[in-house]
mmCIF file with all atom_site columns, C-alpha atoms in Angstrom:
data_model
loop_
_atom_site.group_PDB
_atom_site.id
_atom_site.type_symbol
_atom_site.label_atom_id
_atom_site.label_alt_id
_atom_site.label_comp_id
_atom_site.label_asym_id
_atom_site.label_entity_id
_atom_site.label_seq_id
_atom_site.pdbx_PDB_ins_code
_atom_site.Cartn_x
_atom_site.Cartn_y
_atom_site.Cartn_z
_atom_site.occupancy
_atom_site.B_iso_or_equiv
_atom_site.pdbx_formal_charge
_atom_site.auth_seq_id
_atom_site.auth_comp_id
_atom_site.auth_asym_id
_atom_site.auth_atom_id
_atom_site.pdbx_PDB_model_num
ATOM 1   C CA . UNK A 1 1   ? -124.287 133.293 102.048 1.00 0.00 ? 1   UNK A CA 1
ATOM 2   C CA . UNK A 1 2   ? -126.319 130.084 101.735 1.00 0.00 ? 2   UNK A CA 1
ATOM 3   C CA . UNK A 1 3   ? -127.993 128.964 104.938 1.00 0.00 ? 3   UNK A CA 1
ATOM 4   C CA . UNK A 1 4   ? -127.003 125.620 106.419 1.00 0.00 ? 4   UNK A CA 1
ATOM 5   C CA . UNK A 1 5   ? -129.583 123.154 107.712 1.00 0.00 ? 5   UNK A CA 1
ATOM 6   C CA . UNK A 1 6   ? -128.590 124.008 111.274 1.00 0.00 ? 6   UNK A CA 1
ATOM 7   C CA . UNK A 1 7   ? -128.909 127.738 110.623 1.00 0.00 ? 7   UNK A CA 1
ATOM 8   C CA . UNK A 1 8   ? -132.348 127.235 109.082 1.00 0.00 ? 8   UNK A CA 1
ATOM 9   C CA . UNK A 1 9   ? -133.434 125.172 112.081 1.00 0.00 ? 9   UNK A CA 1
ATOM 10  C CA . UNK A 1 10  ? -132.162 127.800 114.514 1.00 0.00 ? 10  UNK A CA 1
ATOM 11  C CA . UNK A 1 11  ? -133.894 130.572 112.552 1.00 0.00 ? 11  UNK A CA 1
ATOM 12  C CA . UNK A 1 12  ? -137.159 128.642 112.690 1.00 0.00 ? 12  UNK A CA 1
ATOM 13  C CA . UNK A 1 13  ? -136.814 128.135 116.434 1.00 0.00 ? 13  UNK A CA 1
ATOM 14  C CA . UNK A 1 14  ? -136.027 131.829 116.897 1.00 0.00 ? 14  UNK A CA 1
ATOM 15  C CA . UNK A 1 15  ? -139.285 132.689 115.129 1.00 0.00 ? 15  UNK A CA 1
ATOM 16  C CA . UNK A 1 16  ? -141.191 130.026 117.065 1.00 0.00 ? 16  UNK A CA 1
ATOM 17  C CA . UNK A 1 17  ? -140.059 131.452 120.414 1.00 0.00 ? 17  UNK A CA 1
ATOM 18  C CA . UNK A 1 18  ? -140.399 135.111 119.476 1.00 0.00 ? 18  UNK A CA 1
ATOM 19  C CA . UNK A 1 19  ? -142.713 135.581 122.467 1.00 0.00 ? 19  UNK A CA 1
ATOM 20  C CA . UNK A 1 20  ? -139.836 134.726 124.834 1.00 0.00 ? 20  UNK A CA 1
ATOM 21  C CA . UNK A 1 21  ? -137.211 137.447 124.187 1.00 0.00 ? 21  UNK A CA 1
ATOM 22  C CA . UNK A 1 22  ? -134.413 135.801 126.167 1.00 0.00 ? 22  UNK A CA 1
ATOM 23  C CA . UNK A 1 23  ? -134.840 132.427 124.496 1.00 0.00 ? 23  UNK A CA 1
ATOM 24  C CA . UNK A 1 24  ? -135.059 133.995 121.028 1.00 0.00 ? 24  UNK A CA 1
ATOM 25  C CA . UNK A 1 25  ? -132.014 136.142 121.791 1.00 0.00 ? 25  UNK A CA 1
ATOM 26  C CA . UNK A 1 26  ? -129.834 133.134 122.675 1.00 0.00 ? 26  UNK A CA 1
ATOM 27  C CA . UNK A 1 27  ? -130.919 131.403 119.472 1.00 0.00 ? 27  UNK A CA 1
ATOM 28  C CA . UNK A 1 28  ? -130.079 134.514 117.435 1.00 0.00 ? 28  UNK A CA 1
ATOM 29  C CA . UNK A 1 29  ? -126.683 134.874 119.101 1.00 0.00 ? 29  UNK A CA 1
ATOM 30  C CA . UNK A 1 30  ? -125.932 131.220 118.415 1.00 0.00 ? 30  UNK A CA 1
ATOM 31  C CA . UNK A 1 31  ? -126.455 131.881 114.707 1.00 0.00 ? 31  UNK A CA 1
ATOM 32  C CA . UNK A 1 32  ? -124.029 134.798 114.912 1.00 0.00 ? 32  UNK A CA 1
ATOM 33  C CA . UNK A 1 33  ? -121.582 133.378 117.433 1.00 0.00 ? 33  UNK A CA 1
ATOM 34  C CA . UNK A 1 34  ? -118.586 133.198 115.082 1.00 0.00 ? 34  UNK A CA 1
ATOM 35  C CA . UNK A 1 35  ? -118.493 137.008 115.056 1.00 0.00 ? 35  UNK A CA 1
ATOM 36  C CA . UNK A 1 36  ? -120.055 137.675 118.438 1.00 0.00 ? 36  UNK A CA 1
ATOM 37  C CA . UNK A 1 37  ? -118.910 134.869 120.675 1.00 0.00 ? 37  UNK A CA 1
ATOM 38  C CA . UNK A 1 38  ? -118.604 137.129 123.710 1.00 0.00 ? 38  UNK A CA 1
ATOM 39  C CA . UNK A 1 39  ? -122.285 138.023 123.575 1.00 0.00 ? 39  UNK A CA 1
ATOM 40  C CA . UNK A 1 40  ? -123.197 134.356 123.224 1.00 0.00 ? 40  UNK A CA 1
ATOM 41  C CA . UNK A 1 41  ? -120.808 133.345 126.017 1.00 0.00 ? 41  UNK A CA 1
ATOM 42  C CA . UNK A 1 42  ? -122.386 135.909 128.319 1.00 0.00 ? 42  UNK A CA 1
ATOM 43  C CA . UNK A 1 43  ? -125.926 134.843 127.403 1.00 0.00 ? 43  UNK A CA 1
ATOM 44  C CA . UNK A 1 44  ? -125.124 131.153 127.907 1.00 0.00 ? 44  UNK A CA 1
ATOM 45  C CA . UNK A 1 45  ? -123.421 131.857 131.227 1.00 0.00 ? 45  UNK A CA 1
ATOM 46  C CA . UNK A 1 46  ? -126.567 133.672 132.392 1.00 0.00 ? 46  UNK A CA 1
ATOM 47  C CA . UNK A 1 47  ? -128.846 130.838 131.249 1.00 0.00 ? 47  UNK A CA 1
ATOM 48  C CA . UNK A 1 48  ? -126.629 128.332 133.048 1.00 0.00 ? 48  UNK A CA 1
ATOM 49  C CA . UNK A 1 49  ? -126.312 130.416 136.222 1.00 0.00 ? 49  UNK A CA 1
ATOM 50  C CA . UNK A 1 50  ? -130.033 131.120 136.519 1.00 0.00 ? 50  UNK A CA 1
ATOM 51  C CA . UNK A 1 51  ? -131.093 127.642 135.333 1.00 0.00 ? 51  UNK A CA 1
ATOM 52  C CA . UNK A 1 52  ? -133.390 129.266 132.788 1.00 0.00 ? 52  UNK A CA 1
ATOM 53  C CA . UNK A 1 53  ? -133.276 126.074 130.738 1.00 0.00 ? 53  UNK A CA 1
ATOM 54  C CA . UNK A 1 54  ? -135.596 124.483 133.337 1.00 0.00 ? 54  UNK A CA 1
ATOM 55  C CA . UNK A 1 55  ? -138.335 126.982 132.416 1.00 0.00 ? 55  UNK A CA 1
ATOM 56  C CA . UNK A 1 56  ? -137.846 125.997 128.774 1.00 0.00 ? 56  UNK A CA 1
ATOM 57  C CA . UNK A 1 57  ? -138.529 122.341 129.526 1.00 0.00 ? 57  UNK A CA 1
ATOM 58  C CA . UNK A 1 58  ? -135.017 120.845 129.479 1.00 0.00 ? 58  UNK A CA 1
ATOM 59  C CA . UNK A 1 59  ? -133.573 118.423 132.002 1.00 0.00 ? 59  UNK A CA 1
ATOM 60  C CA . UNK A 1 60  ? -130.128 120.015 131.962 1.00 0.00 ? 60  UNK A CA 1
ATOM 61  C CA . UNK A 1 61  ? -128.173 122.923 130.569 1.00 0.00 ? 61  UNK A CA 1
ATOM 62  C CA . UNK A 1 62  ? -126.158 120.550 128.351 1.00 0.00 ? 62  UNK A CA 1
ATOM 63  C CA . UNK A 1 63  ? -129.367 119.050 126.932 1.00 0.00 ? 63  UNK A CA 1
ATOM 64  C CA . UNK A 1 64  ? -130.672 122.531 126.128 1.00 0.00 ? 64  UNK A CA 1
ATOM 65  C CA . UNK A 1 65  ? -127.445 123.592 124.392 1.00 0.00 ? 65  UNK A CA 1
ATOM 66  C CA . UNK A 1 66  ? -127.167 120.380 122.380 1.00 0.00 ? 66  UNK A CA 1
ATOM 67  C CA . UNK A 1 67  ? -130.832 119.996 121.417 1.00 0.00 ? 67  UNK A CA 1
ATOM 68  C CA . UNK A 1 68  ? -131.962 123.567 120.857 1.00 0.00 ? 68  UNK A CA 1
ATOM 69  C CA . UNK A 1 69  ? -128.760 125.421 119.966 1.00 0.00 ? 69  UNK A CA 1
ATOM 70  C CA . UNK A 1 70  ? -127.014 122.531 118.188 1.00 0.00 ? 70  UNK A CA 1
ATOM 71  C CA . UNK A 1 71  ? -123.814 123.283 120.125 1.00 0.00 ? 71  UNK A CA 1
ATOM 72  C CA . UNK A 1 72  ? -121.393 120.615 121.317 1.00 0.00 ? 72  UNK A CA 1
ATOM 73  C CA . UNK A 1 73  ? -120.710 120.437 125.051 1.00 0.00 ? 73  UNK A CA 1
ATOM 74  C CA . UNK A 1 74  ? -117.014 121.273 124.601 1.00 0.00 ? 74  UNK A CA 1
ATOM 75  C CA . UNK A 1 75  ? -117.890 124.341 122.512 1.00 0.00 ? 75  UNK A CA 1
ATOM 76  C CA . UNK A 1 76  ? -120.324 125.568 125.176 1.00 0.00 ? 76  UNK A CA 1
ATOM 77  C CA . UNK A 1 77  ? -117.755 124.979 127.895 1.00 0.00 ? 77  UNK A CA 1
ATOM 78  C CA . UNK A 1 78  ? -115.154 127.006 126.003 1.00 0.00 ? 78  UNK A CA 1
ATOM 79  C CA . UNK A 1 79  ? -117.602 129.818 125.254 1.00 0.00 ? 79  UNK A CA 1
ATOM 80  C CA . UNK A 1 80  ? -118.820 130.209 128.818 1.00 0.00 ? 80  UNK A CA 1
ATOM 81  C CA . UNK A 1 81  ? -115.404 129.580 130.339 1.00 0.00 ? 81  UNK A CA 1
ATOM 82  C CA . UNK A 1 82  ? -113.722 132.090 128.040 1.00 0.00 ? 82  UNK A CA 1
ATOM 83  C CA . UNK A 1 83  ? -116.325 134.756 128.759 1.00 0.00 ? 83  UNK A CA 1
ATOM 84  C CA . UNK A 1 84  ? -116.040 134.256 132.528 1.00 0.00 ? 84  UNK A CA 1
ATOM 85  C CA . UNK A 1 85  ? -112.251 134.328 132.280 1.00 0.00 ? 85  UNK A CA 1
ATOM 86  C CA . UNK A 1 86  ? -112.308 137.683 130.520 1.00 0.00 ? 86  UNK A CA 1
ATOM 87  C CA . UNK A 1 87  ? -114.928 139.010 132.928 1.00 0.00 ? 87  UNK A CA 1
ATOM 88  C CA . UNK A 1 88  ? -112.750 138.134 135.929 1.00 0.00 ? 88  UNK A CA 1
ATOM 89  C CA . UNK A 1 89  ? -109.187 138.325 134.646 1.00 0.00 ? 89  UNK A CA 1
ATOM 90  C CA . UNK A 1 90  ? -109.225 140.857 131.815 1.00 0.00 ? 90  UNK A CA 1
ATOM 91  C CA . UNK A 1 91  ? -112.441 142.934 131.966 1.00 0.00 ? 91  UNK A CA 1
ATOM 92  C CA . UNK A 1 92  ? -110.817 145.771 130.047 1.00 0.00 ? 92  UNK A CA 1
ATOM 93  C CA . UNK A 1 93  ? -110.733 143.556 126.951 1.00 0.00 ? 93  UNK A CA 1
ATOM 94  C CA . UNK A 1 94  ? -114.540 143.396 126.971 1.00 0.00 ? 94  UNK A CA 1
ATOM 95  C CA . UNK A 1 95  ? -114.661 147.169 126.530 1.00 0.00 ? 95  UNK A CA 1
ATOM 96  C CA . UNK A 1 96  ? -112.792 147.119 123.263 1.00 0.00 ? 96  UNK A CA 1
ATOM 97  C CA . UNK A 1 97  ? -114.387 148.581 120.171 1.00 0.00 ? 97  UNK A CA 1
ATOM 98  C CA . UNK A 1 98  ? -115.161 147.102 117.794 1.00 0.00 ? 98  UNK A CA 1
ATOM 99  C CA . UNK A 1 99  ? -116.164 143.835 119.425 1.00 0.00 ? 99  UNK A CA 1
ATOM 100 C CA . UNK A 1 100 ? -114.902 141.851 116.440 1.00 0.00 ? 100 UNK A CA 1
ATOM 101 C CA . UNK A 1 101 ? -111.346 142.862 117.366 1.00 0.00 ? 101 UNK A CA 1
ATOM 102 C CA . UNK A 1 102 ? -111.466 140.505 120.341 1.00 0.00 ? 102 UNK A CA 1
ATOM 103 C CA . UNK A 1 103 ? -109.417 137.298 120.307 1.00 0.00 ? 103 UNK A CA 1
ATOM 104 C CA . UNK A 1 104 ? -111.307 134.144 119.408 1.00 0.00 ? 104 UNK A CA 1
ATOM 105 C CA . UNK A 1 105 ? -112.888 132.118 122.177 1.00 0.00 ? 105 UNK A CA 1
ATOM 106 C CA . UNK A 1 106 ? -110.416 129.327 121.367 1.00 0.00 ? 106 UNK A CA 1
ATOM 107 C CA . UNK A 1 107 ? -107.523 131.730 122.059 1.00 0.00 ? 107 UNK A CA 1
ATOM 108 C CA . UNK A 1 108 ? -109.065 132.889 125.340 1.00 0.00 ? 108 UNK A CA 1
ATOM 109 C CA . UNK A 1 109 ? -109.694 129.284 126.349 1.00 0.00 ? 109 UNK A CA 1
ATOM 110 C CA . UNK A 1 110 ? -106.027 128.513 125.692 1.00 0.00 ? 110 UNK A CA 1
ATOM 111 C CA . UNK A 1 111 ? -104.934 131.465 127.822 1.00 0.00 ? 111 UNK A CA 1
ATOM 112 C CA . UNK A 1 112 ? -107.298 130.362 130.577 1.00 0.00 ? 112 UNK A CA 1
ATOM 113 C CA . UNK A 1 113 ? -105.748 126.884 130.598 1.00 0.00 ? 113 UNK A CA 1
ATOM 114 C CA . UNK A 1 114 ? -102.260 128.374 130.608 1.00 0.00 ? 114 UNK A CA 1
ATOM 115 C CA . UNK A 1 115 ? -102.992 130.545 133.642 1.00 0.00 ? 115 UNK A CA 1
ATOM 116 C CA . UNK A 1 116 ? -104.690 127.677 135.477 1.00 0.00 ? 116 UNK A CA 1
ATOM 117 C CA . UNK A 1 117 ? -101.705 125.432 134.755 1.00 0.00 ? 117 UNK A CA 1
ATOM 118 C CA . UNK A 1 118 ? -99.259  128.098 135.934 1.00 0.00 ? 118 UNK A CA 1
ATOM 119 C CA . UNK A 1 119 ? -101.233 128.620 139.160 1.00 0.00 ? 119 UNK A CA 1
ATOM 120 C CA . UNK A 1 120 ? -100.899 124.909 139.941 1.00 0.00 ? 120 UNK A CA 1
ATOM 121 C CA . UNK A 1 121 ? -97.301  124.467 138.733 1.00 0.00 ? 121 UNK A CA 1
ATOM 122 C CA . UNK A 1 122 ? -94.710  126.878 140.059 1.00 0.00 ? 122 UNK A CA 1
ATOM 123 C CA . UNK A 1 123 ? -92.060  125.528 137.672 1.00 0.00 ? 123 UNK A CA 1
ATOM 124 C CA . UNK A 1 124 ? -93.678  127.376 134.767 1.00 0.00 ? 124 UNK A CA 1
ATOM 125 C CA . UNK A 1 125 ? -91.815  130.684 134.260 1.00 0.00 ? 125 UNK A CA 1
ATOM 126 C CA . UNK A 1 126 ? -93.939  133.740 134.946 1.00 0.00 ? 126 UNK A CA 1
ATOM 127 C CA . UNK A 1 127 ? -92.375  135.374 131.902 1.00 0.00 ? 127 UNK A CA 1
ATOM 128 C CA . UNK A 1 128 ? -93.861  132.664 129.706 1.00 0.00 ? 128 UNK A CA 1
ATOM 129 C CA . UNK A 1 129 ? -97.357  133.311 131.023 1.00 0.00 ? 129 UNK A CA 1
ATOM 130 C CA . UNK A 1 130 ? -96.894  137.054 130.517 1.00 0.00 ? 130 UNK A CA 1
ATOM 131 C CA . UNK A 1 131 ? -95.738  136.450 126.935 1.00 0.00 ? 131 UNK A CA 1
ATOM 132 C CA . UNK A 1 132 ? -98.708  134.208 126.138 1.00 0.00 ? 132 UNK A CA 1
ATOM 133 C CA . UNK A 1 133 ? -101.123 136.723 127.641 1.00 0.00 ? 133 UNK A CA 1
ATOM 134 C CA . UNK A 1 134 ? -99.615  139.578 125.624 1.00 0.00 ? 134 UNK A CA 1
ATOM 135 C CA . UNK A 1 135 ? -99.622  137.648 122.347 1.00 0.00 ? 135 UNK A CA 1
ATOM 136 C CA . UNK A 1 136 ? -103.246 136.598 122.721 1.00 0.00 ? 136 UNK A CA 1
ATOM 137 C CA . UNK A 1 137 ? -104.829 139.670 124.332 1.00 0.00 ? 137 UNK A CA 1
ATOM 138 C CA . UNK A 1 138 ? -102.736 142.481 122.850 1.00 0.00 ? 138 UNK A CA 1
ATOM 139 C CA . UNK A 1 139 ? -100.984 141.271 119.716 1.00 0.00 ? 139 UNK A CA 1
ATOM 140 C CA . UNK A 1 140 ? -103.749 139.114 118.253 1.00 0.00 ? 140 UNK A CA 1
ATOM 141 C CA . UNK A 1 141 ? -101.384 136.248 117.434 1.00 0.00 ? 141 UNK A CA 1
ATOM 142 C CA . UNK A 1 142 ? -103.383 133.211 116.195 1.00 0.00 ? 142 UNK A CA 1
ATOM 143 C CA . UNK A 1 143 ? -103.782 130.636 118.937 1.00 0.00 ? 143 UNK A CA 1
ATOM 144 C CA . UNK A 1 144 ? -102.343 127.868 116.747 1.00 0.00 ? 144 UNK A CA 1
ATOM 145 C CA . UNK A 1 145 ? -99.069  129.794 116.455 1.00 0.00 ? 145 UNK A CA 1
ATOM 146 C CA . UNK A 1 146 ? -98.982  130.538 120.199 1.00 0.00 ? 146 UNK A CA 1
ATOM 147 C CA . UNK A 1 147 ? -99.590  126.872 120.952 1.00 0.00 ? 147 UNK A CA 1
ATOM 148 C CA . UNK A 1 148 ? -96.742  125.803 118.646 1.00 0.00 ? 148 UNK A CA 1
ATOM 149 C CA . UNK A 1 149 ? -94.401  128.190 120.428 1.00 0.00 ? 149 UNK A CA 1
ATOM 150 C CA . UNK A 1 150 ? -95.281  127.269 123.994 1.00 0.00 ? 150 UNK A CA 1
ATOM 151 C CA . UNK A 1 151 ? -96.927  123.847 124.193 1.00 0.00 ? 151 UNK A CA 1
ATOM 152 C CA . UNK A 1 152 ? -93.651  122.024 124.761 1.00 0.00 ? 152 UNK A CA 1
ATOM 153 C CA . UNK A 1 153 ? -93.056  124.191 127.822 1.00 0.00 ? 153 UNK A CA 1
ATOM 154 C CA . UNK A 1 154 ? -96.603  124.516 129.109 1.00 0.00 ? 154 UNK A CA 1
ATOM 155 C CA . UNK A 1 155 ? -98.238  121.244 128.125 1.00 0.00 ? 155 UNK A CA 1
ATOM 156 C CA . UNK A 1 156 ? -95.412  118.758 127.496 1.00 0.00 ? 156 UNK A CA 1
ATOM 157 C CA . UNK A 1 157 ? -96.451  115.411 126.041 1.00 0.00 ? 157 UNK A CA 1
ATOM 158 C CA . UNK A 1 158 ? -94.564  112.270 126.992 1.00 0.00 ? 158 UNK A CA 1
ATOM 159 C CA . UNK A 1 159 ? -92.938  110.174 124.292 1.00 0.00 ? 159 UNK A CA 1
ATOM 160 C CA . UNK A 1 160 ? -95.382  107.379 125.055 1.00 0.00 ? 160 UNK A CA 1
ATOM 161 C CA . UNK A 1 161 ? -98.358  109.715 124.597 1.00 0.00 ? 161 UNK A CA 1
ATOM 162 C CA . UNK A 1 162 ? -96.900  110.989 121.331 1.00 0.00 ? 162 UNK A CA 1
ATOM 163 C CA . UNK A 1 163 ? -96.432  107.424 120.124 1.00 0.00 ? 163 UNK A CA 1
ATOM 164 C CA . UNK A 1 164 ? -100.003 106.480 121.038 1.00 0.00 ? 164 UNK A CA 1
ATOM 165 C CA . UNK A 1 165 ? -101.364 109.604 119.346 1.00 0.00 ? 165 UNK A CA 1
ATOM 166 C CA . UNK A 1 166 ? -99.408  108.823 116.182 1.00 0.00 ? 166 UNK A CA 1
ATOM 167 C CA . UNK A 1 167 ? -100.643 105.232 116.228 1.00 0.00 ? 167 UNK A CA 1
ATOM 168 C CA . UNK A 1 168 ? -104.229 106.401 116.568 1.00 0.00 ? 168 UNK A CA 1
ATOM 169 C CA . UNK A 1 169 ? -103.857 108.800 113.633 1.00 0.00 ? 169 UNK A CA 1
ATOM 170 C CA . UNK A 1 170 ? -102.221 106.137 111.481 1.00 0.00 ? 170 UNK A CA 1
ATOM 171 C CA . UNK A 1 171 ? -104.938 103.616 112.318 1.00 0.00 ? 171 UNK A CA 1
ATOM 172 C CA . UNK A 1 172 ? -107.675 106.058 111.405 1.00 0.00 ? 172 UNK A CA 1
ATOM 173 C CA . UNK A 1 173 ? -106.062 107.055 108.108 1.00 0.00 ? 173 UNK A CA 1
ATOM 174 C CA . UNK A 1 174 ? -105.145 103.518 107.095 1.00 0.00 ? 174 UNK A CA 1
ATOM 175 C CA . UNK A 1 175 ? -108.609 102.203 107.934 1.00 0.00 ? 175 UNK A CA 1
ATOM 176 C CA . UNK A 1 176 ? -110.288 104.947 105.950 1.00 0.00 ? 176 UNK A CA 1
ATOM 177 C CA . UNK A 1 177 ? -108.013 104.370 102.935 1.00 0.00 ? 177 UNK A CA 1
ATOM 178 C CA . UNK A 1 178 ? -108.614 100.620 103.141 1.00 0.00 ? 178 UNK A CA 1
ATOM 179 C CA . UNK A 1 179 ? -112.364 101.185 103.056 1.00 0.00 ? 179 UNK A CA 1
ATOM 180 C CA . UNK A 1 180 ? -112.082 103.554 100.091 1.00 0.00 ? 180 UNK A CA 1
ATOM 181 C CA . UNK A 1 181 ? -109.899 101.151 98.129  1.00 0.00 ? 181 UNK A CA 1
ATOM 182 C CA . UNK A 1 182 ? -112.376 98.330  98.681  1.00 0.00 ? 182 UNK A CA 1
ATOM 183 C CA . UNK A 1 183 ? -115.120 100.329 96.998  1.00 0.00 ? 183 UNK A CA 1
ATOM 184 C CA . UNK A 1 184 ? -113.531 102.384 94.238  1.00 0.00 ? 184 UNK A CA 1
ATOM 185 C CA . UNK A 1 185 ? -112.947 102.279 90.499  1.00 0.00 ? 185 UNK A CA 1
ATOM 186 C CA . UNK A 1 186 ? -110.519 105.198 90.589  1.00 0.00 ? 186 UNK A CA 1
ATOM 187 C CA . UNK A 1 187 ? -107.486 102.907 90.510  1.00 0.00 ? 187 UNK A CA 1
ATOM 188 C CA . UNK A 1 188 ? -106.908 99.492  88.918  1.00 0.00 ? 188 UNK A CA 1
ATOM 189 C CA . UNK A 1 189 ? -108.156 96.571  91.000  1.00 0.00 ? 189 UNK A CA 1
ATOM 190 C CA . UNK A 1 190 ? -104.741 94.903  91.105  1.00 0.00 ? 190 UNK A CA 1
ATOM 191 C CA . UNK A 1 191 ? -103.178 98.092  92.483  1.00 0.00 ? 191 UNK A CA 1
ATOM 192 C CA . UNK A 1 192 ? -105.952 98.550  95.015  1.00 0.00 ? 192 UNK A CA 1
ATOM 193 C CA . UNK A 1 193 ? -105.449 94.951  96.097  1.00 0.00 ? 193 UNK A CA 1
ATOM 194 C CA . UNK A 1 194 ? -101.682 95.341  96.589  1.00 0.00 ? 194 UNK A CA 1
ATOM 195 C CA . UNK A 1 195 ? -102.060 98.587  98.520  1.00 0.00 ? 195 UNK A CA 1
ATOM 196 C CA . UNK A 1 196 ? -104.866 97.021  100.547 1.00 0.00 ? 196 UNK A CA 1
ATOM 197 C CA . UNK A 1 197 ? -102.599 94.137  101.536 1.00 0.00 ? 197 UNK A CA 1
ATOM 198 C CA . UNK A 1 198 ? -99.938  96.597  102.682 1.00 0.00 ? 198 UNK A CA 1
ATOM 199 C CA . UNK A 1 199 ? -102.541 98.506  104.682 1.00 0.00 ? 199 UNK A CA 1
ATOM 200 C CA . UNK A 1 200 ? -103.693 95.268  106.278 1.00 0.00 ? 200 UNK A CA 1
ATOM 201 C CA . UNK A 1 201 ? -100.108 94.615  107.322 1.00 0.00 ? 201 UNK A CA 1
ATOM 202 C CA . UNK A 1 202 ? -99.789  98.142  108.697 1.00 0.00 ? 202 UNK A CA 1
ATOM 203 C CA . UNK A 1 203 ? -103.045 97.852  110.645 1.00 0.00 ? 203 UNK A CA 1
ATOM 204 C CA . UNK A 1 204 ? -101.994 94.487  112.070 1.00 0.00 ? 204 UNK A CA 1
ATOM 205 C CA . UNK A 1 205 ? -98.713  96.063  113.202 1.00 0.00 ? 205 UNK A CA 1
ATOM 206 C CA . UNK A 1 206 ? -100.612 98.903  114.849 1.00 0.00 ? 206 UNK A CA 1
ATOM 207 C CA . UNK A 1 207 ? -103.021 96.577  116.540 1.00 0.00 ? 207 UNK A CA 1
ATOM 208 C CA . UNK A 1 208 ? -105.970 97.445  114.306 1.00 0.00 ? 208 UNK A CA 1
ATOM 209 C CA . UNK A 1 209 ? -108.296 95.170  112.440 1.00 0.00 ? 209 UNK A CA 1
ATOM 210 C CA . UNK A 1 210 ? -107.541 94.409  108.825 1.00 0.00 ? 210 UNK A CA 1
ATOM 211 C CA . UNK A 1 211 ? -110.501 94.045  106.480 1.00 0.00 ? 211 UNK A CA 1
ATOM 212 C CA . UNK A 1 212 ? -110.940 91.076  104.250 1.00 0.00 ? 212 UNK A CA 1
ATOM 213 C CA . UNK A 1 213 ? -110.277 91.713  100.594 1.00 0.00 ? 213 UNK A CA 1
#
């Protein structure tokens, strides 16, 4: 598999910090985290808990993760949160063999949010939480499918929020298409102009800015 620029950078840093086993280990696990996210989640949780990042010259844990590991803050939060959730709420899952059989960290993060929501909202049926837990931890159902089945019950979205989300998506798509049409030879100019005018009208209706032809 061809290395990405990020992977090459992480590999170089791993070599550079070979004299610090813990630091090199976290870098190595970051490179492998798609197949070993639990190990990375545990390592990151330890670095965060012990504030090891201070010894490595960073002002914060988030700065360390973003700068050295090239991980987004939301990814780090899901990794550490998912590991801690399993450690506290389903430790038996961590003993499974092989490790790759574990649910994804995204699936565990979804289950964590479901259980937190249920703990704060007694209108959510216990049976629903049990079903979600079983599908994710035992049946290995993809989190996208679980979310489609239960989001309306667990995380309902108001009609206004749906409308605003749709408007945002339409604005983004229309703006991108408008920009492409303004700088392409893939379609006749007269057609690009007509479609561009329609997109301008759509963007104006959505409250977005139309670009000059």
